CSV table of C-alpha atoms in Angstrom, one decimal:
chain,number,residue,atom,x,y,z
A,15,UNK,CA,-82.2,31.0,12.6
A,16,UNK,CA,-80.1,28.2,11.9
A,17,UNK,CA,-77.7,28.0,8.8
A,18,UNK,CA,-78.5,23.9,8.0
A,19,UNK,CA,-76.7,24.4,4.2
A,20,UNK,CA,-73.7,25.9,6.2
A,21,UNK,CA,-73.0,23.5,9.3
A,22,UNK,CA,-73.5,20.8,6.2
A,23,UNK,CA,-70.9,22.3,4.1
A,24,UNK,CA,-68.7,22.6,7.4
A,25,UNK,CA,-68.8,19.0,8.1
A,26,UNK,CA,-68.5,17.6,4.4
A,27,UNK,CA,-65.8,19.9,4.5
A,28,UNK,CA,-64.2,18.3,7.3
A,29,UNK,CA,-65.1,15.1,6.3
A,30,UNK,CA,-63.2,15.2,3.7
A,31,UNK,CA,-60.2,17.2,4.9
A,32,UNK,CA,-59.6,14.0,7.5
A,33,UNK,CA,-60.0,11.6,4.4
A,34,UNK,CA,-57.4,13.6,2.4
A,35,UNK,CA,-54.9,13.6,5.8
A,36,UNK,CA,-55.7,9.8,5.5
A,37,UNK,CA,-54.7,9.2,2.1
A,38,UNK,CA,-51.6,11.4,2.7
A,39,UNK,CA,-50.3,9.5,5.4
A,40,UNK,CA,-50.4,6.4,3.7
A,41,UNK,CA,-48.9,7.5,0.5
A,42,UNK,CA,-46.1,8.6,2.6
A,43,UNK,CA,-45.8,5.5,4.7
A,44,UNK,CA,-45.9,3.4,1.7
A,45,UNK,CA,-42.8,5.9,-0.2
A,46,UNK,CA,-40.8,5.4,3.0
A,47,UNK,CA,-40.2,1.6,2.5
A,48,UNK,CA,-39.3,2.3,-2.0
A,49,UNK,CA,-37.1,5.4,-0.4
A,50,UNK,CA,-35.8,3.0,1.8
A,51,UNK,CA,-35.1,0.5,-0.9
A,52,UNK,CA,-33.8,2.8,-3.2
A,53,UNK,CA,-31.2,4.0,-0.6
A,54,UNK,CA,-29.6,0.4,0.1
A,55,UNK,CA,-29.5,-0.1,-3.5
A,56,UNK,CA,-27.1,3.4,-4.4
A,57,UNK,CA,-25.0,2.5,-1.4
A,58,UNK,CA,-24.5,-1.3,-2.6
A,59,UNK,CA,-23.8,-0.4,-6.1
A,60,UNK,CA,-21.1,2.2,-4.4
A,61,UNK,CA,-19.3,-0.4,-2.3
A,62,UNK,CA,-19.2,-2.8,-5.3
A,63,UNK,CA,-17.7,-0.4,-7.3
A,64,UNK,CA,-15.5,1.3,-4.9
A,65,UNK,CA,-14.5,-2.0,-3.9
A,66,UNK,CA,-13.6,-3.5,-6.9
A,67,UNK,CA,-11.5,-0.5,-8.7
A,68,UNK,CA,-9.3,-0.3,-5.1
A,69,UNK,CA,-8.7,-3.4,-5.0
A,70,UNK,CA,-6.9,-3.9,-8.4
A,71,UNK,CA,-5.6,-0.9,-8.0
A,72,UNK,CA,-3.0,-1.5,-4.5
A,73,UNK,CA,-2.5,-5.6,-5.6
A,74,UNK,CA,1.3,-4.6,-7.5
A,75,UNK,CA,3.0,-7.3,-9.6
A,76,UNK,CA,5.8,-7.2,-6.5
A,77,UNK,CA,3.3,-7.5,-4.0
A,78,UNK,CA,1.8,-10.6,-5.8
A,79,UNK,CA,5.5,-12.2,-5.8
A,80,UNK,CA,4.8,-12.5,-1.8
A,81,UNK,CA,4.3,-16.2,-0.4
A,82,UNK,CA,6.4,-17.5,-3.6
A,83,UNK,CA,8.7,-20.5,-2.5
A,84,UNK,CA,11.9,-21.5,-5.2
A,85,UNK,CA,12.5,-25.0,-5.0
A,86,UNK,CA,16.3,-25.2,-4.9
A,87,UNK,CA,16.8,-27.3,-8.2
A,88,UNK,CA,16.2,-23.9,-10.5
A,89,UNK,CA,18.1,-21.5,-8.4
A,90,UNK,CA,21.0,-19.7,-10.9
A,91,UNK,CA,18.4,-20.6,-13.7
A,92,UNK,CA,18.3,-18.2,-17.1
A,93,UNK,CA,14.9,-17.3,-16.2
A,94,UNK,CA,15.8,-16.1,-12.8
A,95,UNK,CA,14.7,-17.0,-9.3
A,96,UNK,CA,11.9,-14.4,-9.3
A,97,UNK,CA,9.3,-15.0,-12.3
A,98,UNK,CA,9.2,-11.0,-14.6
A,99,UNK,CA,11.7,-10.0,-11.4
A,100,UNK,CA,14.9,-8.0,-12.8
A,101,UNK,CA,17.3,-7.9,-9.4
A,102,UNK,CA,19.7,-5.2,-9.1
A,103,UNK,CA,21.8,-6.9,-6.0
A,104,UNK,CA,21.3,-7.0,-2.5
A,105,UNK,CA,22.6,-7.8,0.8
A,106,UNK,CA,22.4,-9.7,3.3
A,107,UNK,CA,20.5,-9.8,6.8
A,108,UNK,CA,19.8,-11.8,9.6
A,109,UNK,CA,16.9,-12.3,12.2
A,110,UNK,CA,17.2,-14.9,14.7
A,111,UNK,CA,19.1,-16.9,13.2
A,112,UNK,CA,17.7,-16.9,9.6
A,113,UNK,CA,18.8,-16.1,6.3
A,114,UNK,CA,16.8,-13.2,5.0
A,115,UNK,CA,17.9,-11.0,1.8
A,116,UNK,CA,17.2,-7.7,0.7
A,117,UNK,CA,16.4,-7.9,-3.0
A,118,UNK,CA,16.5,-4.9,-5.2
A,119,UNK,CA,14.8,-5.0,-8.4
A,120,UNK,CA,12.0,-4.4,-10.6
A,121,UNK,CA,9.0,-6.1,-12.3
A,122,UNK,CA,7.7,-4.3,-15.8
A,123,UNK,CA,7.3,-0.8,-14.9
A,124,UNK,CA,7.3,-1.4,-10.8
A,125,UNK,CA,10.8,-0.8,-8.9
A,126,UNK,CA,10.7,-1.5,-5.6
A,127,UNK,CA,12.2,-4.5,-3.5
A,128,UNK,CA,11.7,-8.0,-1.8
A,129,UNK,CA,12.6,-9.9,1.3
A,130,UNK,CA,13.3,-13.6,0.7
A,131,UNK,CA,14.1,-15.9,3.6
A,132,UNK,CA,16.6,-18.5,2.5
A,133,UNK,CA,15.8,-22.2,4.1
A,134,UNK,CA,18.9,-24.8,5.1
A,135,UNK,CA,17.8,-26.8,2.1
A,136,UNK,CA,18.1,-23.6,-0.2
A,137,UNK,CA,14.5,-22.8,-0.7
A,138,UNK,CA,13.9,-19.3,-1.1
A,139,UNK,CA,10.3,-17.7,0.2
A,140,UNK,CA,9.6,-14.2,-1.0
A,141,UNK,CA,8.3,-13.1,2.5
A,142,UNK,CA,7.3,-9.5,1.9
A,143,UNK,CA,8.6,-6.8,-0.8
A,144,UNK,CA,7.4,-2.9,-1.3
A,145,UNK,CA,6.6,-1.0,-4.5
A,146,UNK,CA,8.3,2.4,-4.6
A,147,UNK,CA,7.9,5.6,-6.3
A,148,UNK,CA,10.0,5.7,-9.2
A,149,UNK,CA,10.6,9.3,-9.4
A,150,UNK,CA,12.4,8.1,-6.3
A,151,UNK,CA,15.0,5.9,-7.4
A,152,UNK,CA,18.1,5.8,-9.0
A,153,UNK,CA,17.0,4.5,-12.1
A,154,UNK,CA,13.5,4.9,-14.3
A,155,UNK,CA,11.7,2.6,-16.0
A,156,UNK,CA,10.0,2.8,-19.6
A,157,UNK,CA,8.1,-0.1,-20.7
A,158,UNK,CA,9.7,-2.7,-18.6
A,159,UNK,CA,13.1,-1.4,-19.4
A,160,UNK,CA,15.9,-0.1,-17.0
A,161,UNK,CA,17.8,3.2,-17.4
A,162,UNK,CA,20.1,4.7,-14.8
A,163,UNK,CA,19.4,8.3,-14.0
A,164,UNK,CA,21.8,11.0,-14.4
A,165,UNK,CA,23.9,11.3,-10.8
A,166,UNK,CA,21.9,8.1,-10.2
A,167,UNK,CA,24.3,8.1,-6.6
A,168,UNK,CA,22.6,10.9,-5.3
A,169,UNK,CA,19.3,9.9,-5.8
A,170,UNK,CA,17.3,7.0,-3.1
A,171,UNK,CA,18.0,3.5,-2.8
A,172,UNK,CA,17.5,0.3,-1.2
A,173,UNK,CA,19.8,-0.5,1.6
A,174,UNK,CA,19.9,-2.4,5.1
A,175,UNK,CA,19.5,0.2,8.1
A,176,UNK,CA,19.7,0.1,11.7
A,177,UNK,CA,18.0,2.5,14.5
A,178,UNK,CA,20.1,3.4,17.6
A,179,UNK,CA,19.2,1.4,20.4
A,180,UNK,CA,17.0,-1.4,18.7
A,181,UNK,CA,18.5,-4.7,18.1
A,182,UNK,CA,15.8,-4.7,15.0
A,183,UNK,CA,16.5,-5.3,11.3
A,184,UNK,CA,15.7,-2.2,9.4
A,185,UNK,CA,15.1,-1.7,5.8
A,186,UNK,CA,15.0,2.0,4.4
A,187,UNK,CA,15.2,4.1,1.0
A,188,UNK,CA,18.1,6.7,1.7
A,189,UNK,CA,20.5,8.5,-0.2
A,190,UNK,CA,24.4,9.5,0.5
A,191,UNK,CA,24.4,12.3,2.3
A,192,UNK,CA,25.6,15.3,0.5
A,193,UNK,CA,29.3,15.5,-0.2
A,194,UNK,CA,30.0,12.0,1.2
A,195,UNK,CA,28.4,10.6,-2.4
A,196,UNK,CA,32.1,8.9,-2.7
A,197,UNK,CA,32.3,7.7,1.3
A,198,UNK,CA,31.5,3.9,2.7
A,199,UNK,CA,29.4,5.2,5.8
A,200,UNK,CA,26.1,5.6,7.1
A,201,UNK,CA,23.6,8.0,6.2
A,202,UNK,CA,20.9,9.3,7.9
A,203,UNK,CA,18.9,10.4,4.8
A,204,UNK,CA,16.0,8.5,5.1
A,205,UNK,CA,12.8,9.0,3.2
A,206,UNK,CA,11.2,5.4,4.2
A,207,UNK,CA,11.3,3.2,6.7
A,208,UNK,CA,10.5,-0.5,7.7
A,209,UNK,CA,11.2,-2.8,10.7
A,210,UNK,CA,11.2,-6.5,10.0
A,211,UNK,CA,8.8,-8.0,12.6
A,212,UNK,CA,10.1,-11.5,13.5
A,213,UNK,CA,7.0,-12.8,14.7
A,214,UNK,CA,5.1,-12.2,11.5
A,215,UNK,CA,8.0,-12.0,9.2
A,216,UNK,CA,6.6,-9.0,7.6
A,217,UNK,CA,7.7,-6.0,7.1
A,218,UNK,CA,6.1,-3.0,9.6
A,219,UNK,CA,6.2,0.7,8.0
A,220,UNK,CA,7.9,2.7,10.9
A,221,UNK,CA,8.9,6.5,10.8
A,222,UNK,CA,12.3,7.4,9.4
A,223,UNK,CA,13.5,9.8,12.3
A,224,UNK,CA,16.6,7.9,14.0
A,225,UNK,CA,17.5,5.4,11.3
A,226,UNK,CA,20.4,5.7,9.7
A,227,UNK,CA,21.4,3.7,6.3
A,228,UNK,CA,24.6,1.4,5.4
A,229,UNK,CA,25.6,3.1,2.2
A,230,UNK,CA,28.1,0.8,1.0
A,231,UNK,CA,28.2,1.3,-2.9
A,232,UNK,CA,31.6,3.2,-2.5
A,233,UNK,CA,35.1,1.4,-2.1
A,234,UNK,CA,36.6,3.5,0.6
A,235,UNK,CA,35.6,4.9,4.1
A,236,UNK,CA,36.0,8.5,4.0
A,237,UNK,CA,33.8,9.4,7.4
A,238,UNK,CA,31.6,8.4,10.0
C-alpha cells in the first residue's frame, strides 16, 4: 500500500527546505556588501584619526623654523634672527665650501638645535634643526624659560663631531668624558648622531659608535 499523505509531506517538506536554503543564501549575499561597507568605513575613520593626531604631534616649533631665509637687513636685530628662537651659541662648520652653523637654542619649551647656511650676501637659511630630549641637556626648560641644571658640564650638549676616516661634517649630543669635565679635547661620549648630507643639505641620523665630539667649553687642553 502506498503512503500518498506521507511521500506529500516528504516533498512539501523538501520543497520548502530548498526555499528556506534560498532565502538564506540571499540574505547572506546581500549582508556581505553592508559588512563590506561597514568595514571600509571603521578603517577610514582610523586613518583619519590616526593620521591627523601624528601628524601634529612630530611637526615641533624647531622643525617648523626649517626652510626660513633672513634677509640680511635685520640680522643683529632685538628680536633675534630666529622668530621665538633663544640661541645659546654655536660654532662654526663648513661643507664644500659653504658657510653652515650649528645653532644651539630653544623655542618655548623645545631645546634642541638648527643648521643655518650663511649666503655671500648674508642671508641665513635654516636648513635643518632637531628637537632633543630635555631630560638630556644641560639646561631645563619651564614655560619658555631657561635654567641651567646643576653640574650642567656633565650633562649632553650640542657640539660639531667628526668620525675617523670620513671627510663628513658631523653633528652629535655628547658629554665630557668623565674626569676631563675641565679639559679642551674630544670626547667620544656620544648619545646622538647626525651626518650632514651635502647633496640634500639635510641632516641624516647615523649611529654614534666611532664619532667622537669637539668639547671645547673649557680654556685649556689637558688630554687627548
Amino acid at each position: 500500500m502506498k503512503l500518498v499523505g506521507i511521500d506529500v509531506w516528504k516533498e512539501t517538506n523538501s520543497e520548502n527546505q530548498e526555499l528556506s536554503t534560498k532565502r538564506n543564501k540571499t540574505h547572506i549575499q546581500n549582508r556581505l556588501p553592508m559588512q563590506k561597507w561597514a568595514f571600509y568605513i571603521v578603517i577610514a575613520t582610523l586613518l583619519f584619526i590616526g593620521g591627523g593626531s601624528a601628524t601634529g604631534a612630530e611637526i615641533s616649533g624647531i622643525e617648523q623654523l626649517i626652510g626660513l631665509r633672513i634677509p640680511p637687513k635685520i640680522l643683529g636685530s632685538k628680536q633675534g634672527d630666529l622668530p621665538g628662537w633663544n640661541t645659546l651659541g654655536g660654532s662654526i662648520l663648513s661643507s664644500n665650501g659653504n658657510t653652515i652653523l650649528i645653532e644651539r637654542g630653544y623655542i618655548k619649551d623645545e631645546g634642541g638645535f638648527v643648521l643655518i647656511q650663511v649666503d655671500r650676501d648674508m642671508t641665513r637659511t635654516v636648513i635643518d634643526g632637531r628637537r632633543l630630549p630635555i631630560n638630556l641637556l644641560r639646561y631645563q626648560l619651564q614655560n619658555g624659560k631657561l635654567a641651567w641644571r646643576k653640574n650642567a658640564i656633565n650633562r649632553y650638549g650640542i657640539e660639531r663631531c667628526e668620525k675617523k676616516g670620513d671627510v663628513g661634517v658631523y653633528v652629535g649630543l655628547m658629554k665630557p668624558e668623565h674626569g676631563k669635565e675641565g679639559c679642551l679635547h674630544y670626547s667620544r661620549q656620544v648619545k646622538m648622531a647626525w651626518r650632514l648630507n651635502e647633496k640634500t643639505t639635510k641632516l641624516d641620523d647615523v649611529s654614534p659608535v666611532g664619532v667622537y665630539c669637539f668639547y671645547p667649553d673649557a680654556e685649556d687642553e689637558c688630554s687627548k
